[in-house]
């Protein structure tokens, strides 16, 4: 949109555009122009440097040097950037037969308008850098050896997406009060950056060279170290897990098996004669100062599937396999067909975290990753890669730097994972609660800074013990009991069935069990979202799809239960949510649903 100089400024200040934001726009545009000219000048000089090398160094010598570079870097460099990385080393680090680095040789013979920039490049010194703070338009990088900090342009052509604590080994060039990377820069996590810092110190002691001289002389070796996996302090590089698969033949009725499983395990989905359940325990509540409500998360012990009179249980927890077999064989008539054990190798430092998260649909989904990560931030849990020391024991044994790097790497890995799945997020994960507990410096990348807090709490006591049997009868699990409709279903069911006949209990239990499942599968988060159209579709389509055949009594019970529940809701809420249920069924009869079901069977 074009704005005239004398028109009101679009910012809403009331001033004319020429007296307000026009000058700022000009400044911004001028900065972008100057920055683009700087990048173009660098590009042109690189082309001249490239031509100089090709003219003065024989091709066979270049091939030999590239082979030497690849060997010295331990063949760690990605083939996609290997040649450009070699050229970077050749230009700025390699000493030619005349004793000069290539950039020095080129600068001495340069008479072009770029000669001043070439002289600047001669003075550049390699630095091992780590991001320590995000600011507007810049990322603050800290020299891992000198602790000096540099504001580096956050322009997309200068650095990749900023990630907490990532780092690189390269050259910085100052321009217009801001630093820019010169040449190749490969960003890695804090663990690898720390690893290179240690390597520099070791080489300095071995060679009697200063750290700066080491970085200049051993660039290929240090780059290879930067890109290699961290050396493990434990004896093993891999560890082995066992995956168990137990297969049963169902010898009782399928309904008996499904009824038992539905009361004790989480029903994930089912269609016709196929069912999938999860066995979940150790439920916890994740609370975060950046959230208005908590999340629930539980550990998945195993998965249960039922199909064609076969029941399969799968788990990586050997003790839970035995426990499940005992539970099942005592309650249901089944015949054990086979037990399989498959060995799986995973990295020694890896942790297998199989969890389920239940949360309100208004909560951003990346919080489910934050909640699971909070489980891993147990300060007393052993860390395999550090000889099974916990974070707390690392602190007690004087290894604060090791604990700090572990937390930085965890923050780096989690942010990278979230960014890959979701993109940029408004709230980052909380690592400061643990840092405060360990008395370590806080992370500047955590949303909320020093005031951020999070916690995990046991949730076994959040449901009244006397209500558990009623909730189980209605199909609620520790996951779905947090649903917006759970308490209404519970109170309505108790009011209608306590002290009543078995026929009455069976009517409400069957109808509400199915409605609970259908509501849990829907996307609604409140009664206000349940319109007449929503209820009509649930009754006429989704409910019918649950069954291959339906009896007239079953459908009449459903309509009777819905009408009673609608009346109960209208008495409970001023906005009368039951009216939408009544509107959906007022023109329906049980025969209508039976006809639809018959036509689909």
Short mmCIF file of C-alpha atoms in Angstrom, two decimals, residues 134-560:
data_model
loop_
_atom_site.label_atom_id
_atom_site.label_comp_id
_atom_site.label_asym_id
_atom_site.label_seq_id
_atom_site.Cartn_x
_atom_site.Cartn_y
_atom_site.Cartn_z
CA UNK A 134 18.17 -13.99 21.50
CA UNK A 135 17.72 -10.29 20.92
CA UNK A 136 15.87 -8.23 18.34
CA UNK A 137 17.53 -8.84 14.96
CA UNK A 138 20.64 -10.43 16.51
CA UNK A 139 21.71 -13.58 18.30
CA UNK A 140 24.31 -13.15 21.01
CA UNK A 141 27.15 -15.65 20.60
CA UNK A 142 29.77 -16.29 23.26
CA UNK A 143 33.37 -17.33 22.61
CA UNK A 144 33.72 -20.64 24.47
CA UNK A 145 37.37 -19.88 25.33
CA UNK A 146 37.51 -16.14 26.05
CA UNK A 147 33.83 -15.68 27.11
CA UNK A 148 33.63 -12.54 24.94
CA UNK A 149 30.19 -11.99 23.39
CA UNK A 150 29.29 -10.92 19.85
CA UNK A 151 25.96 -9.63 18.45
CA UNK A 152 25.53 -11.68 15.27
CA UNK A 153 22.98 -10.72 12.62
CA UNK A 154 19.91 -12.96 12.72
CA UNK A 155 19.29 -12.46 8.99
CA UNK A 156 18.30 -15.76 7.40
CA UNK A 157 21.24 -15.55 4.98
CA UNK A 158 23.66 -15.27 7.89
CA UNK A 159 22.43 -17.93 10.33
CA UNK A 160 19.90 -20.73 10.29
CA UNK A 161 16.88 -20.81 12.58
CA UNK A 162 18.07 -19.81 16.07
CA UNK A 163 18.07 -22.76 18.46
CA UNK A 164 18.94 -22.52 22.18
CA UNK A 165 22.62 -23.11 22.88
CA UNK A 166 23.62 -24.16 19.37
CA UNK A 167 27.13 -23.35 18.27
CA UNK A 168 29.70 -23.45 15.50
CA UNK A 169 33.40 -23.14 14.72
CA UNK A 170 34.13 -20.37 12.22
CA UNK A 171 35.03 -16.78 11.38
CA UNK A 172 33.17 -13.60 12.38
CA UNK A 173 33.38 -10.38 10.36
CA UNK A 174 32.28 -7.02 11.79
CA UNK A 175 30.10 -4.79 9.62
CA UNK A 176 28.01 -1.80 10.68
CA UNK A 177 28.25 -2.65 14.43
CA UNK A 178 27.02 -6.22 13.84
CA UNK A 179 28.90 -9.44 13.18
CA UNK A 180 28.40 -11.77 10.22
CA UNK A 181 29.75 -15.24 9.62
CA UNK A 182 32.36 -15.42 6.90
CA UNK A 183 32.36 -18.61 4.89
CA UNK A 184 31.20 -22.03 6.05
CA UNK A 185 29.50 -22.43 9.42
CA UNK A 186 27.99 -25.71 10.59
CA UNK A 187 25.71 -25.46 13.63
CA UNK A 188 25.67 -28.26 16.20
CA UNK A 189 24.43 -28.87 19.73
CA UNK A 190 26.10 -27.71 22.97
CA UNK A 191 27.51 -31.16 23.78
CA UNK A 192 29.60 -31.16 20.59
CA UNK A 193 30.67 -27.53 21.13
CA UNK A 194 31.85 -28.42 24.63
CA UNK A 195 33.63 -31.44 23.23
CA UNK A 196 35.62 -29.24 20.81
CA UNK A 197 36.53 -26.78 23.60
CA UNK A 198 38.05 -29.68 25.54
CA UNK A 199 39.89 -30.86 22.41
CA UNK A 200 41.42 -27.40 21.89
CA UNK A 201 42.72 -27.33 25.45
CA UNK A 202 44.18 -30.83 25.07
CA UNK A 203 45.97 -29.94 21.81
CA UNK A 204 47.25 -26.73 23.35
CA UNK A 205 48.93 -28.68 26.14
CA UNK A 206 50.32 -31.32 23.76
CA UNK A 207 51.77 -28.87 21.22
CA UNK A 208 52.62 -25.87 23.42
CA UNK A 209 50.57 -23.74 21.03
CA UNK A 210 48.08 -21.13 22.21
CA UNK A 211 44.38 -22.04 21.82
CA UNK A 212 44.18 -19.51 18.97
CA UNK A 213 47.15 -21.14 17.19
CA UNK A 214 45.58 -24.56 17.71
CA UNK A 215 42.34 -23.45 16.06
CA UNK A 216 44.26 -22.07 13.09
CA UNK A 217 46.56 -25.08 12.67
CA UNK A 218 44.13 -27.89 13.46
CA UNK A 219 40.94 -26.65 11.78
CA UNK A 220 40.19 -29.98 9.97
CA UNK A 221 40.70 -32.05 13.12
CA UNK A 222 38.55 -29.73 15.22
CA UNK A 223 35.83 -29.66 12.58
CA UNK A 224 35.82 -33.46 12.55
CA UNK A 225 35.51 -33.42 16.33
CA UNK A 226 32.64 -30.91 16.09
CA UNK A 227 30.71 -33.25 13.81
CA UNK A 228 31.42 -36.52 15.59
CA UNK A 229 29.25 -38.18 18.22
CA UNK A 230 30.24 -37.53 21.80
CA UNK A 231 32.62 -40.02 23.37
CA UNK A 232 30.76 -42.12 25.91
CA UNK A 233 32.16 -42.48 29.43
CA UNK A 234 30.38 -45.82 29.81
CA UNK A 235 31.76 -49.05 28.39
CA UNK A 236 28.95 -49.63 25.88
CA UNK A 237 28.03 -47.64 22.80
CA UNK A 238 24.68 -49.44 22.45
CA UNK A 239 22.25 -51.17 24.74
CA UNK A 240 19.66 -53.83 24.08
CA UNK A 241 15.94 -53.81 24.77
CA UNK A 242 13.56 -56.74 24.56
CA UNK A 243 10.20 -56.38 22.84
CA UNK A 244 7.65 -58.93 24.03
CA UNK A 245 4.64 -60.17 22.03
CA UNK A 246 2.08 -62.48 23.64
CA UNK A 247 -0.61 -64.12 21.52
CA UNK A 248 -3.81 -65.75 22.87
CA UNK A 249 -6.72 -67.67 21.36
CA UNK A 250 -10.02 -66.39 22.84
CA UNK A 251 -12.07 -69.36 24.06
CA UNK A 252 -14.88 -67.41 25.76
CA UNK A 253 -17.24 -65.04 23.98
CA UNK A 254 -15.71 -61.94 22.42
CA UNK A 255 -18.17 -59.75 24.36
CA UNK A 256 -16.88 -61.16 27.64
CA UNK A 257 -13.28 -60.31 26.70
CA UNK A 258 -14.12 -56.80 25.47
CA UNK A 259 -16.17 -56.14 28.62
CA UNK A 260 -13.25 -57.11 30.84
CA UNK A 261 -10.69 -55.11 28.84
CA UNK A 262 -12.94 -52.02 28.70
CA UNK A 263 -13.13 -51.87 32.50
CA UNK A 264 -9.39 -52.13 33.09
CA UNK A 265 -7.69 -50.59 30.09
CA UNK A 266 -7.93 -47.54 27.82
CA UNK A 267 -9.98 -48.13 24.66
CA UNK A 268 -8.12 -46.40 21.82
CA UNK A 269 -10.42 -47.31 18.94
CA UNK A 270 -12.61 -50.04 17.55
CA UNK A 271 -14.41 -50.87 14.34
CA UNK A 272 -16.70 -53.84 14.04
CA UNK A 273 -14.73 -56.84 15.42
CA UNK A 274 -11.38 -55.08 15.85
CA UNK A 275 -10.37 -53.36 19.13
CA UNK A 276 -7.24 -51.58 20.34
CA UNK A 277 -6.53 -50.90 24.05
CA UNK A 278 -3.67 -49.29 25.97
CA UNK A 279 -2.54 -50.33 29.44
CA UNK A 280 -1.63 -47.09 31.19
CA UNK A 281 -0.45 -46.43 34.73
CA UNK A 282 1.60 -44.13 36.94
CA UNK A 283 -0.57 -41.14 36.11
CA UNK A 284 0.85 -37.70 36.81
CA UNK A 285 -0.36 -34.13 36.56
CA UNK A 286 1.87 -31.62 34.74
CA UNK A 287 1.42 -28.03 35.96
CA UNK A 288 3.10 -25.06 34.26
CA UNK A 289 3.03 -21.35 35.14
CA UNK A 290 2.43 -20.67 31.43
CA UNK A 291 -0.80 -22.72 31.47
CA UNK A 292 -4.19 -22.00 33.00
CA UNK A 293 -4.92 -25.71 33.48
CA UNK A 294 -2.81 -28.85 33.97
CA UNK A 295 -2.13 -31.81 31.67
CA UNK A 296 -2.36 -35.48 32.56
CA UNK A 297 0.25 -37.96 31.45
CA UNK A 298 0.66 -41.65 32.12
CA UNK A 299 3.16 -44.37 31.32
CA UNK A 300 2.12 -46.88 28.64
CA UNK A 301 2.82 -50.39 29.94
CA UNK A 302 1.69 -52.13 26.78
CA UNK A 303 -0.76 -52.35 23.86
CA UNK A 304 -3.63 -54.84 23.53
CA UNK A 305 -5.37 -55.72 20.27
CA UNK A 306 -8.34 -58.03 19.69
CA UNK A 307 -9.25 -59.31 16.23
CA UNK A 308 -10.70 -62.54 14.81
CA UNK A 309 -10.81 -64.22 18.24
CA UNK A 310 -7.10 -63.52 18.75
CA UNK A 311 -5.74 -61.32 21.56
CA UNK A 312 -2.25 -59.84 21.28
CA UNK A 313 -0.30 -58.03 23.99
CA UNK A 314 2.91 -56.09 23.19
CA UNK A 315 5.30 -54.43 25.64
CA UNK A 316 8.98 -53.70 26.33
CA UNK A 317 8.44 -54.14 30.08
CA UNK A 318 9.09 -57.74 31.06
CA UNK A 319 7.49 -57.47 34.50
CA UNK A 320 4.33 -56.00 32.99
CA UNK A 321 4.09 -58.92 30.53
CA UNK A 322 3.96 -61.41 33.40
CA UNK A 323 1.50 -59.22 35.30
CA UNK A 324 -0.81 -58.94 32.28
CA UNK A 325 -0.79 -62.69 31.70
CA UNK A 326 -1.77 -63.29 35.33
CA UNK A 327 -4.56 -60.69 35.19
CA UNK A 328 -6.00 -61.95 31.91
CA UNK A 329 -5.82 -65.69 32.53
CA UNK A 330 -7.60 -65.36 35.89
CA UNK A 331 -10.56 -63.45 34.46
CA UNK A 332 -11.05 -64.61 30.86
CA UNK A 333 -11.07 -68.01 29.14
CA UNK A 334 -8.08 -67.80 26.79
CA UNK A 335 -5.41 -70.17 25.49
CA UNK A 336 -1.78 -69.06 25.27
CA UNK A 337 -0.47 -69.66 21.74
CA UNK A 338 3.04 -68.17 21.87
CA UNK A 339 5.34 -65.63 23.47
CA UNK A 340 7.89 -63.90 21.22
CA UNK A 341 10.95 -61.92 22.31
CA UNK A 342 12.67 -59.60 19.84
CA UNK A 343 15.93 -57.83 20.68
CA UNK A 344 16.22 -54.15 19.79
CA UNK A 345 19.47 -52.15 19.90
CA UNK A 346 19.35 -48.45 20.75
CA UNK A 347 22.06 -45.86 21.55
CA UNK A 348 23.48 -46.38 25.03
CA UNK A 349 22.49 -42.90 26.20
CA UNK A 350 18.94 -43.06 24.79
CA UNK A 351 15.87 -43.35 26.99
CA UNK A 352 12.65 -45.03 25.84
CA UNK A 353 9.71 -42.91 26.95
CA UNK A 354 6.33 -44.33 25.95
CA UNK A 355 3.67 -42.09 27.44
CA UNK A 356 0.16 -40.86 26.75
CA UNK A 357 -0.90 -37.27 27.37
CA UNK A 358 -4.43 -36.03 28.03
CA UNK A 359 -5.07 -32.30 27.84
CA UNK A 360 -7.71 -29.73 27.03
CA UNK A 361 -8.04 -29.08 23.31
CA UNK A 362 -7.32 -25.37 23.87
CA UNK A 363 -3.77 -26.12 25.05
CA UNK A 364 -1.09 -25.91 22.29
CA UNK A 365 -0.05 -29.43 21.39
CA UNK A 366 3.66 -28.77 21.93
CA UNK A 367 2.96 -28.74 25.68
CA UNK A 368 2.51 -32.51 25.48
CA UNK A 369 6.20 -32.72 24.52
CA UNK A 370 7.12 -30.34 27.35
CA UNK A 371 5.22 -32.49 29.86
CA UNK A 372 6.96 -35.68 28.72
CA UNK A 373 10.33 -33.93 28.80
CA UNK A 374 9.67 -32.86 32.39
CA UNK A 375 9.61 -36.55 33.31
CA UNK A 376 13.16 -36.90 31.95
CA UNK A 377 14.35 -33.92 33.99
CA UNK A 378 14.32 -35.92 37.21
CA UNK A 379 17.42 -34.66 39.03
CA UNK A 380 17.81 -38.03 40.77
CA UNK A 381 17.50 -40.25 37.67
CA UNK A 382 20.75 -41.96 36.55
CA UNK A 383 22.20 -40.83 33.21
CA UNK A 384 23.82 -43.80 31.39
CA UNK A 385 26.28 -41.71 29.38
CA UNK A 386 27.76 -40.27 32.58
CA UNK A 387 28.39 -43.62 34.30
CA UNK A 388 24.83 -43.49 35.67
CA UNK A 389 25.44 -40.34 37.69
CA UNK A 390 22.27 -38.28 38.19
CA UNK A 391 22.19 -34.52 37.75
CA UNK A 392 22.22 -34.14 41.51
CA UNK A 393 25.19 -36.44 41.99
CA UNK A 394 27.09 -34.63 39.21
CA UNK A 395 26.61 -31.42 41.15
CA UNK A 396 27.73 -33.03 44.41
CA UNK A 397 30.90 -34.46 42.84
CA UNK A 398 32.06 -31.15 41.39
CA UNK A 399 30.88 -31.81 37.83
CA UNK A 400 28.64 -28.74 37.53
CA UNK A 401 29.85 -28.09 33.96
CA UNK A 402 28.81 -31.59 32.90
CA UNK A 403 25.32 -31.15 34.39
CA UNK A 404 25.03 -27.74 32.74
CA UNK A 405 25.97 -29.11 29.30
CA UNK A 406 23.50 -31.99 29.70
CA UNK A 407 20.67 -29.54 30.39
CA UNK A 408 21.72 -27.30 27.51
CA UNK A 409 21.79 -30.27 25.14
CA UNK A 410 18.34 -31.37 26.34
CA UNK A 411 16.97 -27.86 25.75
CA UNK A 412 18.59 -27.75 22.32
CA UNK A 413 17.23 -31.20 21.33
CA UNK A 414 13.69 -30.47 22.52
CA UNK A 415 13.46 -27.08 20.81
CA UNK A 416 14.82 -28.57 17.58
CA UNK A 417 12.29 -31.40 17.75
CA UNK A 418 9.37 -29.03 18.42
CA UNK A 419 10.47 -26.69 15.62
CA UNK A 420 10.72 -29.60 13.20
CA UNK A 421 7.19 -30.77 14.05
CA UNK A 422 5.37 -27.49 14.61
CA UNK A 423 7.52 -24.50 13.65
CA UNK A 424 8.00 -21.45 15.84
CA UNK A 425 6.09 -21.51 19.13
CA UNK A 426 5.04 -18.78 21.55
CA UNK A 427 6.21 -20.61 24.67
CA UNK A 428 9.42 -22.61 25.07
CA UNK A 429 9.91 -25.54 27.44
CA UNK A 430 10.76 -24.99 31.09
CA UNK A 431 14.34 -25.87 32.07
CA UNK A 432 14.65 -23.16 34.70
CA UNK A 433 12.76 -25.00 37.44
CA UNK A 434 15.39 -27.72 37.41
CA UNK A 435 18.23 -25.19 37.08
CA UNK A 436 16.95 -23.37 40.17
CA UNK A 437 16.78 -26.66 42.07
CA UNK A 438 20.41 -27.44 41.13
CA UNK A 439 21.56 -23.85 41.70
CA UNK A 440 22.77 -23.53 38.09
CA UNK A 441 22.55 -20.32 35.99
CA UNK A 442 19.10 -19.88 34.41
CA UNK A 443 18.54 -20.34 30.70
CA UNK A 444 17.78 -17.07 28.83
CA UNK A 445 15.81 -19.03 26.24
CA UNK A 446 13.06 -20.16 28.64
CA UNK A 447 9.80 -18.24 28.33
CA UNK A 448 9.03 -16.54 31.63
CA UNK A 449 12.68 -16.44 32.72
CA UNK A 450 13.22 -16.68 36.47
CA UNK A 451 9.47 -16.73 37.21
CA UNK A 452 8.82 -19.84 35.08
CA UNK A 453 7.91 -22.92 37.08
CA UNK A 454 6.56 -26.39 36.37
CA UNK A 455 5.92 -29.54 38.36
CA UNK A 456 4.73 -33.14 38.16
CA UNK A 457 2.25 -34.40 40.74
CA UNK A 458 0.71 -37.79 41.40
CA UNK A 459 -2.96 -37.83 40.35
CA UNK A 460 -4.17 -41.03 41.99
CA UNK A 461 -6.07 -39.02 44.61
CA UNK A 462 -7.80 -36.57 42.23
CA UNK A 463 -10.81 -38.86 41.72
CA UNK A 464 -12.84 -39.79 44.79
CA UNK A 465 -12.33 -43.47 45.50
CA UNK A 466 -16.05 -44.11 45.91
CA UNK A 467 -16.70 -42.76 42.37
CA UNK A 468 -14.18 -45.02 40.63
CA UNK A 469 -16.62 -47.98 40.15
CA UNK A 470 -19.24 -45.70 38.57
CA UNK A 471 -16.67 -44.10 36.25
CA UNK A 472 -15.38 -47.51 35.19
CA UNK A 473 -18.93 -48.70 34.43
CA UNK A 474 -19.36 -45.74 32.09
CA UNK A 475 -16.06 -46.45 30.31
CA UNK A 476 -14.05 -43.56 31.75
CA UNK A 477 -10.32 -44.03 32.20
CA UNK A 478 -7.68 -41.83 33.88
CA UNK A 479 -7.32 -40.15 30.48
CA UNK A 480 -10.97 -39.43 29.67
CA UNK A 481 -12.04 -38.67 33.25
CA UNK A 482 -10.71 -35.16 32.65
CA UNK A 483 -13.26 -34.56 29.85
CA UNK A 484 -15.68 -31.66 30.21
CA UNK A 485 -18.68 -34.01 30.37
CA UNK A 486 -17.23 -36.57 32.82
CA UNK A 487 -18.64 -35.09 36.02
CA UNK A 488 -22.10 -34.53 34.49
CA UNK A 489 -22.24 -38.14 33.29
CA UNK A 490 -21.11 -39.36 36.70
CA UNK A 491 -23.63 -37.31 38.71
CA UNK A 492 -26.51 -38.09 36.33
CA UNK A 493 -25.70 -41.81 36.35
CA UNK A 494 -25.51 -41.99 40.14
CA UNK A 495 -28.77 -40.05 40.50
CA UNK A 496 -30.61 -42.35 38.09
CA UNK A 497 -29.20 -45.74 39.17
CA UNK A 498 -28.27 -45.82 42.86
CA UNK A 499 -30.83 -48.04 44.62
CA UNK A 500 -32.67 -48.77 41.35
CA UNK A 501 -33.40 -52.06 39.59
CA UNK A 502 -30.83 -53.92 37.50
CA UNK A 503 -32.88 -53.17 34.37
CA UNK A 504 -32.67 -49.41 35.04
CA UNK A 505 -28.94 -49.62 35.73
CA UNK A 506 -28.39 -51.61 32.53
CA UNK A 507 -30.36 -49.06 30.47
CA UNK A 508 -28.38 -46.02 31.59
CA UNK A 509 -25.03 -47.81 31.77
CA UNK A 510 -25.24 -49.09 28.19
CA UNK A 511 -26.43 -45.82 26.69
CA UNK A 512 -24.02 -43.57 28.58
CA UNK A 513 -21.09 -45.94 27.89
CA UNK A 514 -21.58 -45.50 24.14
CA UNK A 515 -22.20 -41.75 24.39
CA UNK A 516 -19.03 -41.35 26.50
CA UNK A 517 -16.98 -43.05 23.79
CA UNK A 518 -18.50 -40.95 20.98
CA UNK A 519 -18.07 -37.66 22.85
CA UNK A 520 -14.45 -38.53 23.66
CA UNK A 521 -13.77 -39.11 19.94
CA UNK A 522 -15.31 -35.75 18.99
CA UNK A 523 -13.58 -32.36 18.89
CA UNK A 524 -16.06 -30.50 21.13
CA UNK A 525 -14.77 -29.05 24.40
CA UNK A 526 -18.02 -27.84 26.05
CA UNK A 527 -21.78 -28.36 25.99
CA UNK A 528 -22.12 -25.03 24.18
CA UNK A 529 -20.39 -26.53 21.15
CA UNK A 530 -22.87 -29.44 20.96
CA UNK A 531 -25.42 -28.09 18.46
CA UNK A 532 -28.58 -29.93 17.31
CA UNK A 533 -26.71 -30.88 14.12
CA UNK A 534 -23.88 -32.31 16.22
CA UNK A 535 -26.26 -34.49 18.24
CA UNK A 536 -28.22 -35.59 15.17
CA UNK A 537 -25.04 -36.73 13.43
CA UNK A 538 -23.83 -38.53 16.54
CA UNK A 539 -27.11 -40.39 16.99
CA UNK A 540 -27.97 -41.14 13.37
CA UNK A 541 -24.49 -41.83 12.01
CA UNK A 542 -21.78 -42.40 14.61
CA UNK A 543 -23.89 -44.40 17.05
CA UNK A 544 -25.23 -46.63 14.27
CA UNK A 545 -21.67 -47.24 13.03
CA UNK A 546 -20.72 -48.73 16.41
CA UNK A 547 -22.88 -51.82 15.86
CA UNK A 548 -23.39 -54.37 13.14
CA UNK A 549 -26.86 -55.03 14.50
CA UNK A 550 -29.02 -53.23 17.08
CA UNK A 551 -32.08 -54.36 19.02
CA UNK A 552 -35.23 -52.29 19.38
CA UNK A 553 -34.82 -52.33 23.17
CA UNK A 554 -31.27 -51.00 22.89
CA UNK A 555 -32.34 -48.05 20.73
CA UNK A 556 -35.40 -47.28 22.90
CA UNK A 557 -33.09 -47.22 25.94
CA UNK A 558 -30.84 -44.75 24.14
CA UNK A 559 -33.69 -42.36 23.34
CA UNK A 560 -35.09 -42.62 26.88
#
